[in-house]
Amino acid sequence: GAVVSQHPSWVICKSGTSVKIECRSLDFQATTMFWYRQFPKQSLMLMATSNEGSKATYEQGVEKDKFLINHASLTLSTLTVTSAHPEDSSFYICSAIDREDYEQYFGPGTRLTVT
Amino acid sequence: GQNIDQPTEMTATEGAIVQINCTYQTSGFNGLFWYQQHAGEAPTFLSYNVLDGLEEKGRFSSFLSRSKGYSYLLLKELQMKDSASYLCAVSSISGGYNKLIFGAGTRLAVHP
């Protein structure tokens, strides 16, 4: 089946620094990728939709200047958390839509801890 | 806007049957998904309904009624490993592309 990877799987950073998370579709091309955030014991909250070659579309309440999304190719989208704060600590999950069958596949997630 | 409701927690006994309900309100409905998520892991796909009726897959079945904005996930012959969160997610078309919005999830505890 289709595989989506994320890197890193976990990261610890200091408050004020920036962290980049990569999401890759390994064996398919994805014109659309989604970024979700999940706090403990809560569900996935859609942050933004990333379309290859165009600007990301952010959900209401998500700061686009803080969460920079780049979808430079059909297999890679990146999320950069800028000037991270402890409240940004969360589980970040990406998903990708296979443009062949329109199925949505999830990555394994990245756990971010900001100290 | 979109609204998805499902119970917060449920408990059941090993070997029993449990039904997890989900009600939703959305525009541009394009299907309903159920996912299973264990703590600290990404969701895994369980089922997809886009037409009314029951879809059966082994011990898991999912039902959809579009007119009522209602779905349920049925788990039979419960096993301890079925203890997890079950997420109802609605796919809708917005701005020309599909968007998947998740409910809050139902934490299921299976006990002996």
Coordinates of N, CA and C in Angstrom, one line a residue:
Chain A
G1 N 0.8 -1.2 0.0 CA 0.0 0.0 0.0 C 0.8 1.2 0.0
A2 N 0.2 2.4 -0.2 CA 0.9 3.7 -0.2 C 1.5 4.0 1.1
V3 N 2.7 4.6 1.1 CA 3.4 4.9 2.4 C 3.7 6.4 2.4
V4 N 3.4 7.0 3.6 CA 3.8 8.4 3.8 C 4.7 8.4 5.0
S5 N 5.8 9.1 4.8 CA 6.8 9.1 5.9 C 6.9 10.6 6.5
Q6 N 7.3 10.7 7.7 CA 7.6 12.0 8.3 C 8.9 11.9 9.0
H7 N 9.6 13.1 8.9 CA 10.9 13.2 9.6 C 11.0 14.6 10.2
P8 N 11.5 14.7 11.4 CA 11.8 13.5 12.3 C 10.6 12.9 12.9
S9 N 10.7 11.8 13.6 CA 9.6 11.2 14.3 C 9.4 11.9 15.6
W10 N 10.4 12.4 16.2 CA 10.3 13.2 17.4 C 11.4 14.2 17.5
V11 N 11.1 15.4 18.1 CA 12.1 16.4 18.2 C 11.9 17.2 19.4
I12 N 13.0 17.6 20.1 CA 12.9 18.5 21.2 C 13.7 19.7 20.9
C13 N 13.1 20.9 21.1 CA 13.8 22.1 20.8 C 13.6 23.1 21.9
K14 N 14.4 24.1 21.8 CA 14.3 25.2 22.9 C 13.3 26.3 22.4
S15 N 12.7 26.9 23.3 CA 11.8 28.0 23.0 C 12.4 29.1 22.2
G16 N 11.8 29.5 21.2 CA 12.3 30.6 20.3 C 13.0 30.1 19.1
T17 N 13.3 28.8 19.0 CA 13.9 28.3 17.8 C 12.9 27.8 16.8
S18 N 13.3 27.4 15.6 CA 12.4 27.0 14.6 C 12.7 25.5 14.3
V19 N 11.6 24.8 13.9 CA 11.7 23.4 13.7 C 11.0 23.0 12.3
K20 N 11.7 22.3 11.5 CA 11.1 21.9 10.2 C 10.7 20.4 10.3
I21 N 9.5 20.1 9.8 CA 9.0 18.7 9.8 C 8.8 18.4 8.3
E22 N 9.3 17.2 7.8 CA 9.1 16.8 6.4 C 8.0 15.8 6.3
C23 N 7.2 15.8 5.3 CA 6.2 14.8 5.0 C 6.5 14.4 3.5
R24 N 6.7 13.1 3.4 CA 7.0 12.6 2.0 C 6.1 11.4 1.7
S25 N 5.6 11.4 0.4 CA 4.9 10.3 -0.1 C 5.9 9.4 -0.8
L26 N 6.1 8.2 -0.4 CA 7.2 7.4 -0.8 C 7.0 6.7 -2.2
D27 N 5.8 6.3 -2.4 CA 5.6 5.5 -3.6 C 4.4 6.0 -4.5
F28 N 4.1 7.3 -4.2 CA 3.0 7.8 -5.0 C 3.2 9.4 -5.1
Q29 N 2.5 10.0 -6.0 CA 2.5 11.4 -6.1 C 1.3 12.0 -5.5
A30 N 1.5 13.1 -4.7 CA 0.4 13.7 -4.0 C 0.3 15.2 -4.3
T31 N -0.8 15.5 -5.0 CA -1.0 16.9 -5.3 C -1.4 17.7 -4.1
T32 N -2.0 17.0 -3.1 CA -2.6 17.6 -1.9 C -2.1 16.9 -0.7
M33 N -1.6 17.7 0.3 CA -1.2 17.1 1.6 C -1.8 18.0 2.6
F34 N -2.1 17.3 3.7 CA -2.8 18.0 4.9 C -1.9 17.9 6.1
W35 N -1.9 19.0 6.9 CA -1.2 19.0 8.2 C -2.2 19.1 9.3
Y36 N -2.1 18.1 10.3 CA -2.9 18.1 11.4 C -2.1 18.3 12.7
R37 N -2.7 18.7 13.7 CA -2.1 18.8 15.1 C -3.0 18.1 16.0
Q38 N -2.4 17.4 16.9 CA -3.2 16.6 17.9 C -2.6 16.8 19.3
F39 N -3.4 17.4 20.2 CA -3.0 17.5 21.6 C -3.4 16.3 22.4
P40 N -2.8 16.0 23.5 CA -3.1 14.8 24.2 C -4.6 14.6 24.5
K41 N -5.0 13.4 24.3 CA -6.4 13.0 24.5 C -7.4 13.9 23.7
Q42 N -7.0 14.5 22.6 CA -7.9 15.2 21.8 C -7.8 14.7 20.4
S43 N -8.7 15.1 19.5 CA -8.7 14.6 18.1 C -7.7 15.4 17.3
L44 N -7.7 15.0 16.0 CA -6.8 15.7 15.1 C -7.5 17.0 14.6
M45 N -6.7 18.0 14.7 CA -7.3 19.3 14.2 C -6.5 19.7 12.9
L46 N -7.3 19.9 11.9 CA -6.7 20.3 10.6 C -6.1 21.7 10.7
M47 N -4.8 21.8 10.3 CA -4.2 23.1 10.4 C -4.2 23.8 9.0
A48 N -3.9 23.0 8.0 CA -3.7 23.6 6.7 C -3.7 22.5 5.6
T49 N -4.1 23.0 4.4 CA -4.0 22.2 3.2 C -2.9 22.7 2.3
S50 N -2.1 21.8 1.9 CA -0.9 22.1 1.1 C -1.1 21.6 -0.3
N51 N -1.1 22.5 -1.2 CA -1.2 22.1 -2.6 C 0.1 22.3 -3.4
E52 N 0.5 21.3 -4.1 CA 1.8 21.4 -4.8 C 1.9 22.6 -5.7
G53 N 2.9 23.4 -5.5 CA 3.1 24.6 -6.4 C 2.3 25.8 -6.1
S54 N 1.5 25.8 -5.0 CA 0.8 27.0 -4.7 C 0.8 27.2 -3.2
K55 N 0.3 28.3 -2.7 CA 0.3 28.6 -1.3 C -0.7 27.7 -0.5
A56 N -0.3 27.4 0.7 CA -1.2 26.6 1.5 C -2.4 27.4 2.0
T57 N -3.5 26.6 2.2 CA -4.7 27.2 2.7 C -4.8 26.8 4.2
Y58 N -4.9 27.8 5.1 CA -4.9 27.6 6.5 C -6.3 27.7 7.1
E59 N -6.5 26.8 8.1 CA -7.8 26.8 8.8 C -7.8 28.1 9.7
Q60 N -9.1 28.4 10.0 CA -9.3 29.6 10.9 C -8.6 29.4 12.2
G61 N -7.9 30.4 12.6 CA -7.2 30.3 13.9 C -5.8 29.8 13.9
V62 N -5.3 29.4 12.7 CA -3.9 28.9 12.5 C -3.1 30.0 11.9
E63 N -2.0 30.4 12.6 CA -1.2 31.5 12.1 C -0.3 31.1 11.0
K64 N -0.5 31.6 9.8 CA 0.3 31.2 8.7 C 1.8 31.7 8.8
D65 N 2.0 32.8 9.5 CA 3.4 33.2 9.7 C 4.1 32.4 10.7
K66 N 3.4 31.7 11.5 CA 4.1 30.9 12.5 C 4.3 29.4 12.0
F67 N 3.3 29.0 11.2 CA 3.4 27.6 10.7 C 3.6 27.7 9.2
L68 N 4.8 27.7 8.8 CA 5.1 27.9 7.3 C 5.1 26.5 6.6
I69 N 4.3 26.5 5.6 CA 4.2 25.3 4.8 C 4.6 25.5 3.4
N70 N 5.5 24.5 2.9 CA 6.0 24.6 1.6 C 5.8 23.2 0.9
H71 N 5.2 23.2 -0.2 CA 4.9 22.0 -1.0 C 5.6 22.1 -2.3
A72 N 6.9 21.8 -2.3 CA 7.7 22.1 -3.4 C 7.6 21.1 -4.5
S73 N 7.2 19.9 -4.2 CA 7.2 18.8 -5.2 C 6.0 17.9 -4.9
L74 N 5.7 17.0 -5.8 CA 4.6 16.1 -5.7 C 4.8 15.1 -4.6
T75 N 6.0 15.0 -4.0 CA 6.2 14.0 -3.0 C 6.7 14.6 -1.7
L76 N 6.8 15.9 -1.6 CA 7.3 16.5 -0.3 C 6.6 17.8 0.1
S77 N 6.1 17.8 1.3 CA 5.6 19.0 1.9 C 6.4 19.2 3.3
T78 N 6.6 20.4 3.6 CA 7.3 20.7 4.9 C 6.5 21.7 5.7
L79 N 6.6 21.5 7.0 CA 5.9 22.4 8.0 C 7.0 22.9 8.9
T80 N 7.2 24.2 8.9 CA 8.2 24.8 9.8 C 7.5 25.6 10.9
V81 N 7.7 25.2 12.1 CA 7.2 25.9 13.3 C 8.2 26.9 13.7
T82 N 7.9 28.2 13.5 CA 8.8 29.3 13.7 C 8.6 29.8 15.1
S83 N 9.8 30.2 15.7 CA 9.7 30.8 17.1 C 8.9 29.9 18.0
A84 N 9.3 28.7 18.1 CA 8.4 27.7 18.9 C 8.3 28.1 20.3
H85 N 7.1 27.8 20.9 CA 6.9 28.0 22.3 C 6.4 26.7 22.9
P86 N 6.4 26.6 24.2 CA 6.0 25.3 24.8 C 4.6 24.9 24.5
E87 N 3.7 25.9 24.2 CA 2.3 25.6 23.8 C 2.2 25.0 22.4
D88 N 3.3 25.0 21.7 CA 3.3 24.4 20.4 C 3.7 22.9 20.5
S89 N 4.0 22.5 21.6 CA 4.3 21.1 21.8 C 3.1 20.3 21.5
S90 N 3.2 19.3 20.6 CA 2.1 18.6 20.1 C 2.5 17.4 19.2
F91 N 1.6 16.7 18.8 CA 1.8 15.6 17.8 C 1.3 16.1 16.4
Y92 N 2.2 16.2 15.5 CA 1.9 16.8 14.2 C 1.9 15.6 13.2
I93 N 0.7 15.5 12.5 CA 0.5 14.4 11.5 C 0.2 15.0 10.2
C94 N 0.9 14.4 9.2 CA 0.5 14.8 7.8 C -0.2 13.7 7.1
S95 N -0.9 14.1 6.1 CA -1.5 13.1 5.2 C -1.4 13.5 3.8
A96 N -1.5 12.6 2.9 CA -1.3 12.9 1.5 C -2.4 12.1 0.6
I97 N -2.9 12.8 -0.4 CA -3.9 12.2 -1.3 C -3.2 11.7 -2.5
D98 N -3.3 10.5 -2.8 CA -2.7 9.8 -4.0 C -3.5 10.3 -5.2
R99 N -2.9 11.0 -6.1 CA -3.6 11.5 -7.2 C -4.1 10.5 -8.2
E100 N -3.7 9.2 -8.0 CA -4.2 8.1 -8.8 C -5.5 7.6 -8.3
D101 N -5.7 7.4 -7.0 CA -6.9 6.8 -6.5 C -7.6 7.7 -5.5
Y102 N -7.1 8.9 -5.3 CA -7.7 9.8 -4.4 C -7.9 9.4 -3.0
E103 N -7.1 8.3 -2.6 CA -7.1 7.8 -1.2 C -6.2 8.8 -0.4
Q104 N -6.6 8.9 0.9 CA -5.8 9.7 1.8 C -5.0 8.8 2.7
Y105 N -3.7 9.0 2.8 CA -2.8 8.2 3.6 C -2.1 9.1 4.6
F106 N -2.0 8.5 5.8 CA -1.4 9.3 6.9 C 0.0 8.9 7.2
G107 N 0.8 9.9 7.6 CA 2.1 9.7 8.0 C 2.1 9.2 9.5
P108 N 3.2 8.8 10.0 CA 3.3 8.2 11.4 C 3.3 9.3 12.4
G109 N 3.4 10.6 12.1 CA 3.4 11.6 13.0 C 4.8 12.0 13.5
T110 N 4.8 13.3 14.0 CA 6.1 13.8 14.6 C 5.7 14.4 15.9
R111 N 6.4 14.0 17.0 CA 6.1 14.5 18.3 C 7.1 15.7 18.6
L112 N 6.6 16.9 18.8 CA 7.4 18.0 19.0 C 7.2 18.4 20.5
T113 N 8.4 18.6 21.2 CA 8.4 19.1 22.5 C 9.2 20.3 22.6
V114 N 8.7 21.4 23.0 CA 9.4 22.7 23.1 C 9.6 23.0 24.6
T115 N 10.9 23.1 24.9 CA 11.3 23.3 26.3 C 11.6 24.8 26.6
Chain B
G1 N -20.9 25.8 8.6 CA -19.7 25.1 9.2 C -19.9 23.6 9.3
Q2 N -19.0 23.0 10.0 CA -19.1 21.6 10.1 C -19.1 21.2 11.6
N3 N -19.9 20.2 11.9 CA -20.0 19.7 13.3 C -20.1 18.2 13.3
I4 N -19.2 17.6 14.1 CA -19.2 16.1 14.2 C -19.3 15.8 15.7
D5 N -20.2 14.9 16.0 CA -20.4 14.5 17.4 C -20.3 13.0 17.6
Q6 N -19.5 12.6 18.6 CA -19.4 11.2 18.9 C -19.2 11.1 20.4
P7 N -19.6 10.0 21.1 CA -19.4 9.9 22.5 C -17.9 10.0 22.9
T8 N -17.7 10.5 24.0 CA -16.3 10.7 24.5 C -15.6 9.4 24.9
E9 N -16.4 8.6 25.6 CA -15.8 7.3 26.1 C -16.8 6.2 26.1
M10 N -16.4 5.0 25.9 CA -17.2 3.8 26.0 C -16.4 2.7 26.7
T11 N -17.1 1.8 27.3 CA -16.5 0.6 27.8 C -17.3 -0.6 27.4
A12 N -16.6 -1.7 27.2 CA -17.2 -2.9 26.8 C -16.4 -4.1 27.3
T13 N -17.1 -5.3 27.2 CA -16.4 -6.5 27.7 C -15.9 -7.3 26.5
E14 N -14.8 -7.9 26.7 CA -14.1 -8.8 25.7 C -15.1 -9.8 25.2
G15 N -15.2 -9.9 23.9 CA -16.1 -10.9 23.3 C -17.5 -10.3 22.9
A16 N -17.8 -9.1 23.4 CA -19.1 -8.5 23.2 C -19.1 -7.7 21.9
I17 N -20.2 -7.0 21.7 CA -20.4 -6.1 20.5 C -20.5 -4.7 21.0
V18 N -19.9 -3.8 20.3 CA -20.1 -2.4 20.7 C -20.4 -1.5 19.5
Q19 N -21.3 -0.5 19.6 CA -21.6 0.4 18.5 C -21.2 1.8 18.9
I20 N -20.5 2.4 18.1 CA -20.0 3.8 18.3 C -20.7 4.7 17.3
N21 N -21.5 5.6 17.8 CA -22.3 6.5 16.9 C -21.6 7.8 16.6
C22 N -22.0 8.3 15.4 CA -21.4 9.6 15.0 C -22.5 10.4 14.2
T23 N -22.7 11.6 14.6 CA -23.6 12.4 13.9 C -22.8 13.6 13.3
Y24 N -23.3 14.1 12.2 CA -22.5 15.2 11.5 C -23.4 16.1 10.8
Q25 N -22.9 17.3 10.6 CA -23.5 18.3 9.8 C -22.4 18.9 9.0
T26 N -22.6 18.9 7.6 CA -21.6 19.5 6.8 C -22.2 19.8 5.4
S27 N -21.5 20.7 4.7 CA -21.9 20.9 3.3 C -20.9 20.3 2.4
G28 N -21.3 19.9 1.2 CA -20.3 19.3 0.3 C -19.9 17.9 0.7
F29 N -20.8 17.2 1.3 CA -20.4 15.8 1.9 C -19.9 14.9 0.8
N30 N -18.8 14.3 1.1 CA -18.1 13.4 0.1 C -17.6 12.1 0.7
G31 N -18.3 11.7 1.8 CA -17.9 10.4 2.4 C -17.6 10.6 3.9
L32 N -17.7 9.4 4.6 CA -17.4 9.4 6.0 C -16.4 8.2 6.3
F33 N -15.4 8.6 7.1 CA -14.4 7.6 7.4 C -14.4 7.3 8.9
W34 N -14.0 6.1 9.2 CA -13.7 5.7 10.6 C -12.2 5.3 10.7
Y35 N -11.6 5.8 11.7 CA -10.2 5.5 11.9 C -10.0 5.0 13.4
Q36 N -9.0 4.1 13.5 CA -8.6 3.7 14.9 C -7.3 4.3 15.2
Q37 N -7.2 4.8 16.4 CA -5.9 5.4 16.8 C -5.5 4.9 18.2
H38 N -4.3 4.3 18.3 CA -3.7 3.9 19.6 C -2.9 5.1 20.0
A39 N -2.8 5.2 21.3 CA -2.1 6.4 21.9 C -0.7 6.5 21.3
G40 N -0.3 7.7 20.9 CA 1.0 8.0 20.4 C 1.2 7.6 19.0
E41 N 0.2 7.1 18.3 CA 0.4 6.6 17.0 C -0.5 7.4 16.0
A42 N -0.3 7.3 14.7 CA -1.1 7.9 13.8 C -2.4 7.1 13.6
P43 N -3.5 7.7 13.1 CA -4.7 6.9 12.8 C -4.5 5.9 11.7
T44 N -5.2 4.8 11.9 CA -5.2 3.8 10.8 C -6.6 3.6 10.3
F45 N -6.7 3.5 9.0 CA -8.0 3.4 8.3 C -8.8 2.2 8.7
L46 N -10.1 2.4 8.9 CA -11.0 1.2 9.2 C -12.0 1.1 8.1
S47 N -12.7 2.2 7.8 CA -13.8 2.0 6.8 C -14.1 3.4 6.1
Y48 N -14.8 3.2 5.0 CA -15.2 4.4 4.3 C -16.6 4.2 3.7
N49 N -17.6 5.1 4.0 CA -18.9 5.0 3.5 C -19.2 6.3 2.7
V50 N -19.7 6.2 1.5 CA -20.2 7.3 0.8 C -21.6 7.2 0.4
L51 N -22.1 5.9 0.3 CA -23.5 5.7 0.0 C -24.2 5.1 1.3
D52 N -25.5 5.3 1.3 CA -26.3 4.8 2.5 C -26.1 3.3 2.6
G53 N -26.1 2.8 3.8 CA -26.1 1.4 4.0 C -24.9 0.9 4.9
L54 N -24.8 -0.4 4.9 CA -23.8 -1.0 5.8 C -22.7 -1.6 5.0
E55 N -21.5 -1.3 5.4 CA -20.3 -1.9 4.9 C -19.6 -2.8 5.9
E56 N -19.4 -4.1 5.5 CA -18.9 -5.0 6.5 C -17.5 -5.4 6.1
K57 N -16.6 -5.5 7.1 CA -15.2 -5.9 6.8 C -14.7 -6.6 8.1
G58 N -14.9 -7.9 8.0 CA -14.4 -8.7 9.2 C -15.2 -8.4 10.4
R59 N -14.5 -8.1 11.5 CA -15.2 -7.8 12.8 C -15.8 -6.4 12.8
F60 N -15.4 -5.6 11.8 CA -15.9 -4.2 11.8 C -16.9 -4.0 10.7
S61 N -17.9 -3.2 11.1 CA -18.9 -2.8 10.1 C -19.2 -1.3 10.3
S62 N -19.5 -0.6 9.2 CA -19.9 0.8 9.4 C -21.1 1.0 8.6
F63 N -22.0 1.9 9.1 CA -23.3 2.2 8.6 C -23.3 3.7 8.3
L64 N -24.0 4.1 7.2 CA -24.2 5.5 6.9 C -25.7 5.8 6.5
S65 N -26.2 6.9 7.1 CA -27.5 7.4 6.6 C -27.2 8.9 6.3
R66 N -27.1 9.2 5.0 CA -26.8 10.6 4.6 C -28.0 11.6 5.0
S67 N -29.2 11.1 4.8 CA -30.3 12.0 5.1 C -30.4 12.3 6.6
K68 N -29.9 11.4 7.5 CA -30.0 11.7 8.9 C -28.6 12.3 9.4
G69 N -27.6 12.3 8.6 CA -26.3 12.8 9.0 C -25.8 11.9 10.1
Y70 N -25.9 10.6 9.9 CA -25.6 9.6 11.0 C -24.8 8.5 10.5
S71 N -23.9 8.0 11.3 CA -23.1 6.8 11.0 C -22.8 6.1 12.3
Y72 N -22.6 4.8 12.2 CA -22.1 4.1 13.3 C -21.0 3.1 12.9
L73 N -20.1 2.8 13.9 CA -19.1 1.8 13.7 C -19.4 0.6 14.7
L74 N -19.6 -0.6 14.1 CA -19.9 -1.7 14.9 C -18.7 -2.6 15.0
L75 N -18.3 -3.0 16.3 CA -17.2 -3.9 16.5 C -17.7 -5.1 17.1
K76 N -17.5 -6.3 16.5 CA -17.9 -7.5 17.0 C -16.8 -8.3 17.7
E77 N -17.1 -9.3 18.5 CA -16.1 -10.2 19.1 C -14.9 -9.4 19.6
L78 N -15.2 -8.4 20.5 CA -14.2 -7.5 21.0 C -13.0 -8.2 21.5
Q79 N -11.9 -7.7 21.3 CA -10.6 -8.2 21.8 C -10.0 -7.0 22.6
M80 N -9.1 -7.4 23.5 CA -8.4 -6.4 24.3 C -7.7 -5.4 23.5
K81 N -7.1 -5.9 22.4 CA -6.3 -4.9 21.5 C -7.2 -3.9 20.8
D82 N -8.6 -4.1 20.9 CA -9.4 -3.1 20.3 C -9.6 -1.8 21.2
S83 N -9.0 -1.9 22.4 CA -9.0 -0.7 23.2 C -8.2 0.4 22.5
A84 N -8.8 1.5 22.1 CA -8.2 2.6 21.4 C -9.2 3.7 21.2
S85 N -8.8 4.8 20.6 CA -9.7 5.8 20.2 C -10.2 5.6 18.8
Y86 N -11.5 5.8 18.6 CA -12.1 5.6 17.3 C -12.6 7.0 16.8
L87 N -12.1 7.4 15.6 CA -12.3 8.7 15.1 C -13.3 8.6 13.9
C88 N -14.3 9.4 14.0 CA -15.2 9.6 12.9 C -14.7 10.8 12.1
A89 N -14.6 10.7 10.8 CA -14.1 11.8 10.0 C -15.0 12.0 8.8
V90 N -15.3 13.3 8.5 CA -16.2 13.6 7.4 C -15.4 14.2 6.3
S91 N -15.5 13.7 5.1 CA -14.8 14.3 3.9 C -15.8 15.2 3.2
S92 N -15.4 16.4 2.9 CA -16.2 17.4 2.2 C -15.4 18.1 1.2
I93 N -16.1 18.6 0.2 CA -15.4 19.3 -0.9 C -15.5 20.8 -0.5
S94 N -14.4 21.4 -0.4 CA -14.4 22.8 -0.1 C -13.3 23.5 -0.9
G95 N -13.6 24.6 -1.6 CA -12.6 25.3 -2.4 C -12.0 24.4 -3.5
G96 N -12.7 23.4 -3.9 CA -12.3 22.6 -5.1 C -11.5 21.4 -4.7
Y97 N -11.3 21.1 -3.4 CA -10.5 20.0 -3.0 C -11.2 19.3 -1.8
N98 N -10.8 18.1 -1.6 CA -11.4 17.3 -0.4 C -10.7 17.7 0.9
K99 N -11.5 17.8 1.9 CA -11.0 18.2 3.2 C -11.6 17.1 4.2
L100 N -10.7 16.6 5.1 CA -11.2 15.6 6.0 C -11.2 16.3 7.4
I101 N -12.3 16.3 8.0 CA -12.5 16.9 9.4 C -12.8 15.8 10.4
F102 N -12.1 15.8 11.5 CA -12.3 14.7 12.4 C -13.2 15.1 13.6
G103 N -13.9 14.1 14.1 CA -14.6 14.3 15.3 C -13.6 14.2 16.5
A104 N -14.1 14.4 17.7 CA -13.3 14.4 18.9 C -12.7 13.0 19.2
G105 N -13.4 12.0 18.7 CA -12.9 10.6 19.0 C -13.6 10.0 20.2
T106 N -13.8 8.7 20.1 CA -14.4 8.0 21.2 C -13.3 7.0 21.7
R107 N -13.0 7.2 23.0 CA -12.0 6.2 23.6 C -12.8 5.0 24.1
L108 N -12.4 3.9 23.6 CA -13.1 2.6 23.9 C -12.1 1.8 24.8
A109 N -12.6 1.4 25.9 CA -11.9 0.5 26.9 C -12.5 -0.9 26.9
V110 N -11.8 -1.9 26.5 CA -12.3 -3.3 26.5 C -11.7 -3.9 27.7
H111 N -12.6 -4.5 28.6 CA -12.1 -5.2 29.8 C -12.4 -6.6 29.8
P112 N -11.7 -7.5 30.5 CA -11.9 -8.9 30.5 C -13.3 -9.3 31.0

